[in-house]
Amino acid sequence: MSLPTWNWRSAARCRTSDSDDLFVTGAEQRDAREFCFSCPVRTECLAHALDQEVEFGVWGGMTERERRALLRRRPDVRSWAQLLGRARSEHYAGGAARSA
């Protein structure tokens, strides 16, 4: 029996606001991405956009241009969800070890 998959979208900060504000162009994207910085599922959102190669909008606090540059720098990554999830786990595990 497989475990149910958690729907990160239900916890996204943008689900309760006008998410159209995240689909702006040019310099407005830099302002729009600040909205994402306090989102509890920012990592999952960014991983989704990178794994699906979403072209438009601000996702996980990154603009279209930033995501394209990241994909070009790391063409070897097969699953951004796994990579970013592992990095987050290691970050929090390291923080717990330092505070102990």
Short mmCIF file of N, CA, C and O in Angstrom, two decimals:
data_model
loop_
_atom_site.label_atom_id
_atom_site.label_comp_id
_atom_site.label_asym_id
_atom_site.label_seq_id
_atom_site.Cartn_x
_atom_site.Cartn_y
_atom_site.Cartn_z
N MET A 1 0.84 -1.18 0.00
CA MET A 1 0.00 0.00 0.00
C MET A 1 0.89 1.25 0.00
O MET A 1 1.82 1.36 0.78
N SER A 2 0.61 2.18 -0.86
CA SER A 2 1.42 3.39 -0.92
C SER A 2 0.81 4.49 -0.05
O SER A 2 -0.40 4.53 0.18
N LEU A 3 1.68 5.36 0.45
CA LEU A 3 1.23 6.47 1.28
C LEU A 3 0.61 7.56 0.41
O LEU A 3 1.01 7.74 -0.73
N PRO A 4 -0.35 8.29 0.95
CA PRO A 4 -0.93 9.38 0.16
C PRO A 4 0.12 10.47 -0.09
O PRO A 4 0.99 10.70 0.74
N THR A 5 0.01 11.12 -1.21
CA THR A 5 0.92 12.20 -1.57
C THR A 5 0.40 13.50 -0.99
O THR A 5 -0.77 13.82 -1.11
N TRP A 6 1.29 14.24 -0.36
CA TRP A 6 0.93 15.53 0.22
C TRP A 6 0.80 16.56 -0.89
O TRP A 6 1.68 16.69 -1.74
N ASN A 7 -0.29 17.28 -0.90
CA ASN A 7 -0.52 18.32 -1.89
C ASN A 7 0.02 19.64 -1.35
O ASN A 7 -0.68 20.35 -0.63
N TRP A 8 1.23 19.98 -1.69
CA TRP A 8 1.86 21.20 -1.18
C TRP A 8 1.10 22.46 -1.58
O TRP A 8 1.15 23.47 -0.90
N ARG A 9 0.37 22.40 -2.68
CA ARG A 9 -0.36 23.58 -3.16
C ARG A 9 -1.39 24.07 -2.15
O ARG A 9 -1.68 25.25 -2.08
N SER A 10 -1.93 23.14 -1.37
CA SER A 10 -2.95 23.54 -0.39
C SER A 10 -2.37 24.41 0.72
O SER A 10 -3.11 25.12 1.41
N ALA A 11 -1.05 24.38 0.91
CA ALA A 11 -0.40 25.19 1.94
C ALA A 11 0.28 26.43 1.37
O ALA A 11 0.88 27.21 2.11
N ALA A 12 0.19 26.63 0.06
CA ALA A 12 0.86 27.75 -0.59
C ALA A 12 0.24 29.08 -0.19
O ALA A 12 -0.98 29.21 -0.11
N ARG A 13 1.07 30.02 0.07
CA ARG A 13 0.62 31.37 0.44
C ARG A 13 -0.20 32.01 -0.68
O ARG A 13 -1.18 32.71 -0.41
N CYS A 14 0.14 31.76 -1.91
CA CYS A 14 -0.54 32.39 -3.04
C CYS A 14 -1.94 31.83 -3.29
O CYS A 14 -2.72 32.42 -4.03
N ARG A 15 -2.30 30.73 -2.67
CA ARG A 15 -3.63 30.17 -2.90
C ARG A 15 -4.72 31.04 -2.31
O ARG A 15 -5.87 30.94 -2.69
N THR A 16 -4.38 31.89 -1.35
CA THR A 16 -5.38 32.74 -0.72
C THR A 16 -5.31 34.19 -1.17
O THR A 16 -5.99 35.03 -0.64
N SER A 17 -4.47 34.47 -2.13
CA SER A 17 -4.36 35.85 -2.63
C SER A 17 -4.51 35.83 -4.15
O SER A 17 -4.76 34.79 -4.74
N ASP A 18 -4.33 36.95 -4.74
CA ASP A 18 -4.42 37.04 -6.19
C ASP A 18 -3.11 36.57 -6.80
O ASP A 18 -2.16 37.34 -6.93
N SER A 19 -3.07 35.31 -7.18
CA SER A 19 -1.82 34.76 -7.72
C SER A 19 -1.47 35.33 -9.09
O SER A 19 -0.35 35.15 -9.57
N ASP A 20 -2.39 36.04 -9.71
CA ASP A 20 -2.06 36.70 -10.98
C ASP A 20 -0.91 37.70 -10.81
O ASP A 20 -0.19 37.98 -11.76
N ASP A 21 -0.74 38.20 -9.59
CA ASP A 21 0.34 39.15 -9.32
C ASP A 21 1.72 38.49 -9.47
O ASP A 21 2.73 39.19 -9.54
N LEU A 22 1.76 37.17 -9.50
CA LEU A 22 3.03 36.46 -9.66
C LEU A 22 3.35 36.20 -11.13
O LEU A 22 4.40 35.68 -11.45
N PHE A 23 2.44 36.57 -12.01
CA PHE A 23 2.64 36.37 -13.44
C PHE A 23 2.75 37.71 -14.14
O PHE A 23 1.96 38.05 -15.02
N VAL A 24 3.74 38.45 -13.72
CA VAL A 24 4.04 39.76 -14.31
C VAL A 24 5.31 39.64 -15.15
O VAL A 24 5.95 38.59 -15.14
N THR A 25 5.68 40.69 -15.82
CA THR A 25 6.86 40.63 -16.68
C THR A 25 7.92 41.62 -16.24
O THR A 25 7.65 42.56 -15.49
N GLY A 26 9.11 41.38 -16.73
CA GLY A 26 10.21 42.31 -16.52
C GLY A 26 10.57 42.54 -15.07
O GLY A 26 10.55 41.64 -14.24
N ALA A 27 10.88 43.79 -14.77
CA ALA A 27 11.35 44.17 -13.44
C ALA A 27 10.30 43.93 -12.36
O ALA A 27 10.65 43.75 -11.19
N GLU A 28 9.02 43.87 -12.73
CA GLU A 28 7.98 43.61 -11.74
C GLU A 28 8.15 42.24 -11.09
O GLU A 28 7.68 42.02 -9.98
N GLN A 29 8.82 41.32 -11.78
CA GLN A 29 9.03 39.99 -11.21
C GLN A 29 9.91 40.05 -9.96
O GLN A 29 9.70 39.28 -9.02
N ARG A 30 10.87 40.95 -9.93
CA ARG A 30 11.74 41.05 -8.75
C ARG A 30 10.92 41.44 -7.53
O ARG A 30 11.16 40.94 -6.43
N ASP A 31 9.96 42.31 -7.71
CA ASP A 31 9.08 42.68 -6.60
C ASP A 31 8.13 41.54 -6.23
O ASP A 31 7.89 41.29 -5.06
N ALA A 32 7.61 40.88 -7.24
CA ALA A 32 6.64 39.80 -7.01
C ALA A 32 7.26 38.64 -6.24
O ALA A 32 6.60 38.03 -5.40
N ARG A 33 8.52 38.35 -6.47
CA ARG A 33 9.13 37.20 -5.81
C ARG A 33 9.25 37.38 -4.30
O ARG A 33 9.32 36.40 -3.57
N GLU A 34 9.25 38.61 -3.83
CA GLU A 34 9.30 38.85 -2.38
C GLU A 34 8.09 38.25 -1.67
O GLU A 34 8.19 37.87 -0.51
N PHE A 35 6.99 38.17 -2.37
CA PHE A 35 5.78 37.56 -1.81
C PHE A 35 6.05 36.11 -1.40
O PHE A 35 5.52 35.62 -0.40
N CYS A 36 6.91 35.43 -2.14
CA CYS A 36 7.19 34.00 -1.91
C CYS A 36 8.09 33.75 -0.69
O CYS A 36 8.11 32.64 -0.17
N PHE A 37 8.85 34.75 -0.28
CA PHE A 37 9.87 34.51 0.73
C PHE A 37 9.33 33.99 2.05
O PHE A 37 10.03 33.30 2.77
N SER A 38 8.09 34.30 2.40
CA SER A 38 7.53 33.80 3.65
C SER A 38 6.58 32.62 3.44
O SER A 38 5.88 32.22 4.37
N CYS A 39 6.58 32.05 2.27
CA CYS A 39 5.70 30.93 1.98
C CYS A 39 6.26 29.64 2.57
O CYS A 39 7.44 29.32 2.38
N PRO A 40 5.43 28.85 3.25
CA PRO A 40 5.92 27.62 3.88
C PRO A 40 6.28 26.51 2.89
O PRO A 40 6.96 25.55 3.26
N VAL A 41 5.82 26.61 1.65
CA VAL A 41 6.10 25.56 0.66
C VAL A 41 6.92 26.10 -0.52
O VAL A 41 6.81 25.60 -1.65
N ARG A 42 7.72 27.07 -0.24
CA ARG A 42 8.54 27.69 -1.29
C ARG A 42 9.43 26.67 -2.00
O ARG A 42 9.57 26.69 -3.22
N THR A 43 10.03 25.77 -1.24
CA THR A 43 10.92 24.77 -1.83
C THR A 43 10.17 23.84 -2.77
O THR A 43 10.63 23.55 -3.88
N GLU A 44 9.00 23.37 -2.34
CA GLU A 44 8.21 22.47 -3.18
C GLU A 44 7.74 23.16 -4.45
O GLU A 44 7.75 22.57 -5.54
N CYS A 45 7.37 24.42 -4.33
CA CYS A 45 6.92 25.21 -5.46
C CYS A 45 8.05 25.39 -6.48
O CYS A 45 7.87 25.19 -7.69
N LEU A 46 9.21 25.75 -5.98
CA LEU A 46 10.36 25.93 -6.87
C LEU A 46 10.74 24.62 -7.55
O LEU A 46 10.99 24.58 -8.76
N ALA A 47 10.76 23.53 -6.79
CA ALA A 47 11.10 22.22 -7.36
C ALA A 47 10.12 21.84 -8.46
O ALA A 47 10.51 21.35 -9.52
N HIS A 48 8.84 22.10 -8.22
CA HIS A 48 7.82 21.80 -9.24
C HIS A 48 8.10 22.59 -10.52
O HIS A 48 8.09 22.02 -11.62
N ALA A 49 8.34 23.88 -10.38
CA ALA A 49 8.58 24.72 -11.55
C ALA A 49 9.83 24.27 -12.31
O ALA A 49 9.84 24.27 -13.54
N LEU A 50 10.86 23.88 -11.59
CA LEU A 50 12.10 23.43 -12.24
C LEU A 50 11.90 22.07 -12.90
O LEU A 50 12.33 21.85 -14.04
N ASP A 51 11.27 21.14 -12.19
CA ASP A 51 11.06 19.80 -12.74
C ASP A 51 10.14 19.83 -13.97
O ASP A 51 10.34 19.06 -14.91
N GLN A 52 9.16 20.72 -13.95
CA GLN A 52 8.21 20.81 -15.07
C GLN A 52 8.63 21.84 -16.12
O GLN A 52 7.93 22.02 -17.11
N GLU A 53 9.77 22.49 -15.86
CA GLU A 53 10.28 23.53 -16.75
C GLU A 53 9.20 24.57 -17.07
O GLU A 53 8.96 24.93 -18.24
N VAL A 54 8.56 25.07 -16.01
CA VAL A 54 7.53 26.10 -16.15
C VAL A 54 8.21 27.37 -16.65
O VAL A 54 9.19 27.82 -16.06
N GLU A 55 7.69 27.92 -17.71
CA GLU A 55 8.34 29.07 -18.34
C GLU A 55 7.93 30.42 -17.77
O GLU A 55 8.72 31.35 -17.80
N PHE A 56 6.71 30.54 -17.29
CA PHE A 56 6.19 31.86 -16.95
C PHE A 56 5.90 32.01 -15.46
O PHE A 56 5.54 31.05 -14.79
N GLY A 57 6.09 33.22 -14.97
CA GLY A 57 5.72 33.55 -13.61
C GLY A 57 6.83 33.37 -12.60
O GLY A 57 7.90 32.84 -12.89
N VAL A 58 6.54 33.82 -11.40
CA VAL A 58 7.44 33.65 -10.27
C VAL A 58 7.00 32.40 -9.52
O VAL A 58 5.83 32.26 -9.17
N TRP A 59 7.91 31.50 -9.31
CA TRP A 59 7.63 30.24 -8.61
C TRP A 59 8.71 30.03 -7.57
O TRP A 59 9.90 30.11 -7.88
N GLY A 60 8.31 29.78 -6.35
CA GLY A 60 9.28 29.50 -5.29
C GLY A 60 10.26 30.64 -5.06
O GLY A 60 11.37 30.42 -4.61
N GLY A 61 9.85 31.83 -5.39
CA GLY A 61 10.72 32.99 -5.18
C GLY A 61 11.75 33.22 -6.26
O GLY A 61 12.66 34.03 -6.09
N MET A 62 11.62 32.53 -7.38
CA MET A 62 12.56 32.73 -8.48
C MET A 62 11.83 33.20 -9.73
O MET A 62 10.76 32.69 -10.06
N THR A 63 12.44 34.15 -10.40
CA THR A 63 11.88 34.67 -11.65
C THR A 63 12.14 33.68 -12.78
O THR A 63 12.93 32.74 -12.65
N GLU A 64 11.50 33.94 -13.91
CA GLU A 64 11.71 33.11 -15.09
C GLU A 64 13.19 33.06 -15.47
O GLU A 64 13.74 31.99 -15.74
N ARG A 65 13.81 34.22 -15.48
CA ARG A 65 15.22 34.31 -15.87
C ARG A 65 16.11 33.53 -14.89
O ARG A 65 17.03 32.83 -15.32
N GLU A 66 15.84 33.65 -13.61
CA GLU A 66 16.64 32.94 -12.60
C GLU A 66 16.50 31.43 -12.75
O GLU A 66 17.49 30.69 -12.64
N ARG A 67 15.28 30.96 -13.01
CA ARG A 67 15.08 29.52 -13.20
C ARG A 67 15.78 29.02 -14.45
O ARG A 67 16.40 27.95 -14.43
N ARG A 68 15.68 29.76 -15.53
CA ARG A 68 16.37 29.34 -16.76
C ARG A 68 17.88 29.25 -16.53
O ARG A 68 18.53 28.30 -16.97
N ALA A 69 18.44 30.23 -15.85
CA ALA A 69 19.88 30.22 -15.57
C ALA A 69 20.25 29.02 -14.71
O ALA A 69 21.27 28.36 -14.95
N LEU A 70 19.44 28.72 -13.71
CA LEU A 70 19.72 27.57 -12.84
C LEU A 70 19.66 26.26 -13.62
O LEU A 70 20.52 25.39 -13.47
N LEU A 71 18.66 26.12 -14.48
CA LEU A 71 18.56 24.91 -15.30
C LEU A 71 19.76 24.77 -16.24
O LEU A 71 20.25 23.65 -16.47
N ARG A 72 20.25 25.88 -16.78
CA ARG A 72 21.45 25.82 -17.64
C ARG A 72 22.69 25.43 -16.85
O ARG A 72 23.55 24.69 -17.34
N ARG A 73 22.81 25.95 -15.62
CA ARG A 73 23.99 25.64 -14.79
C ARG A 73 23.99 24.20 -14.30
O ARG A 73 25.06 23.65 -14.04
N ARG A 74 22.82 23.61 -14.13
CA ARG A 74 22.74 22.27 -13.55
C ARG A 74 21.96 21.31 -14.45
O ARG A 74 20.92 20.77 -14.06
N PRO A 75 22.42 21.07 -15.69
CA PRO A 75 21.67 20.19 -16.59
C PRO A 75 21.67 18.73 -16.13
O PRO A 75 20.88 17.93 -16.62
N ASP A 76 22.53 18.40 -15.18
CA ASP A 76 22.64 17.03 -14.67
C ASP A 76 21.54 16.66 -13.69
O ASP A 76 21.32 15.47 -13.42
N VAL A 77 20.82 17.62 -13.16
CA VAL A 77 19.80 17.33 -12.15
C VAL A 77 18.59 16.70 -12.81
O VAL A 77 18.00 17.26 -13.73
N ARG A 78 18.23 15.51 -12.33
CA ARG A 78 17.07 14.79 -12.88
C ARG A 78 15.80 15.08 -12.09
O ARG A 78 14.72 15.06 -12.64
N SER A 79 15.94 15.34 -10.79
CA SER A 79 14.78 15.64 -9.95
C SER A 79 15.13 16.76 -8.99
O SER A 79 15.87 16.56 -8.03
N TRP A 80 14.59 17.93 -9.26
CA TRP A 80 14.81 19.07 -8.37
C TRP A 80 14.10 18.84 -7.05
O TRP A 80 14.56 19.30 -6.01
N ALA A 81 12.98 18.14 -7.08
CA ALA A 81 12.25 17.85 -5.83
C ALA A 81 13.14 17.05 -4.88
O ALA A 81 13.23 17.36 -3.69
N GLN A 82 13.80 16.04 -5.40
CA GLN A 82 14.70 15.24 -4.56
C GLN A 82 15.90 16.05 -4.10
O GLN A 82 16.27 16.02 -2.93
N LEU A 83 16.52 16.78 -5.00
CA LEU A 83 17.71 17.56 -4.67
C LEU A 83 17.40 18.62 -3.61
O LEU A 83 18.10 18.72 -2.59
N LEU A 84 16.35 19.40 -3.83
CA LEU A 84 16.02 20.47 -2.89
C LEU A 84 15.48 19.92 -1.57
O LEU A 84 15.77 20.47 -0.51
N GLY A 85 14.73 18.83 -1.64
CA GLY A 85 14.23 18.20 -0.41
C GLY A 85 15.38 17.68 0.45
O GLY A 85 15.40 17.86 1.67
N ARG A 86 16.35 17.05 -0.20
CA ARG A 86 17.52 16.52 0.52
C ARG A 86 18.34 17.67 1.12
O ARG A 86 18.77 17.61 2.27
N ALA A 87 18.52 18.74 0.35
CA ALA A 87 19.29 19.90 0.85
C ALA A 87 18.59 20.52 2.05
O ALA A 87 19.25 20.89 3.04
N ARG A 88 17.27 20.62 2.01
CA ARG A 88 16.54 21.19 3.15
C ARG A 88 16.68 20.29 4.37
O ARG A 88 16.92 20.77 5.47
N SER A 89 16.56 18.99 4.20
CA SER A 89 16.71 18.05 5.32
C SER A 89 18.10 18.14 5.94
O SER A 89 18.24 18.16 7.16
N GLU A 90 19.11 18.21 5.09
CA GLU A 90 20.48 18.32 5.59
C GLU A 90 20.70 19.64 6.30
O GLU A 90 21.39 19.69 7.32
N HIS A 91 20.10 20.70 5.81
CA HIS A 91 20.22 22.01 6.44
C HIS A 91 19.64 21.97 7.86
O HIS A 91 20.28 22.41 8.81
N TYR A 92 18.44 21.44 7.97
CA TYR A 92 17.80 21.40 9.29
C TYR A 92 18.48 20.41 10.23
O TYR A 92 18.59 20.65 11.42
N ALA A 93 18.98 19.31 9.68
CA ALA A 93 19.70 18.34 10.51
C ALA A 93 21.00 18.95 11.03
O ALA A 93 21.39 18.76 12.18
N GLY A 94 21.68 19.73 10.20
CA GLY A 94 22.91 20.41 10.61
C GLY A 94 22.65 21.44 11.67
O GLY A 94 23.42 21.60 12.60
N GLY A 95 21.54 22.16 11.54
CA GLY A 95 21.18 23.17 12.53
C GLY A 95 20.87 22.55 13.88
O GLY A 95 21.24 23.07 14.92
N ALA A 96 20.23 21.37 13.86
CA ALA A 96 19.90 20.68 15.12
C ALA A 96 21.18 20.16 15.78
O ALA A 96 21.32 20.22 16.99
N ALA A 97 22.12 19.70 14.95
CA ALA A 97 23.38 19.19 15.51
C ALA A 97 24.20 20.33 16.13
O ALA A 97 24.84 20.14 17.17
N ARG A 98 24.18 21.50 15.51
CA ARG A 98 24.94 22.63 16.05
C ARG A 98 24.34 23.16 17.36
O ARG A 98 25.06 23.64 18.22
N SER A 99 23.02 23.08 17.50
CA SER A 99 22.40 23.61 18.71
C SER A 99 22.38 22.62 19.85
O SER A 99 22.06 22.97 20.98
N ALA A 100 22.77 21.39 19.60
CA ALA A 100 22.78 20.34 20.66
C ALA A 100 24.03 20.42 21.51
O ALA A 100 24.95 21.07 21.32
#
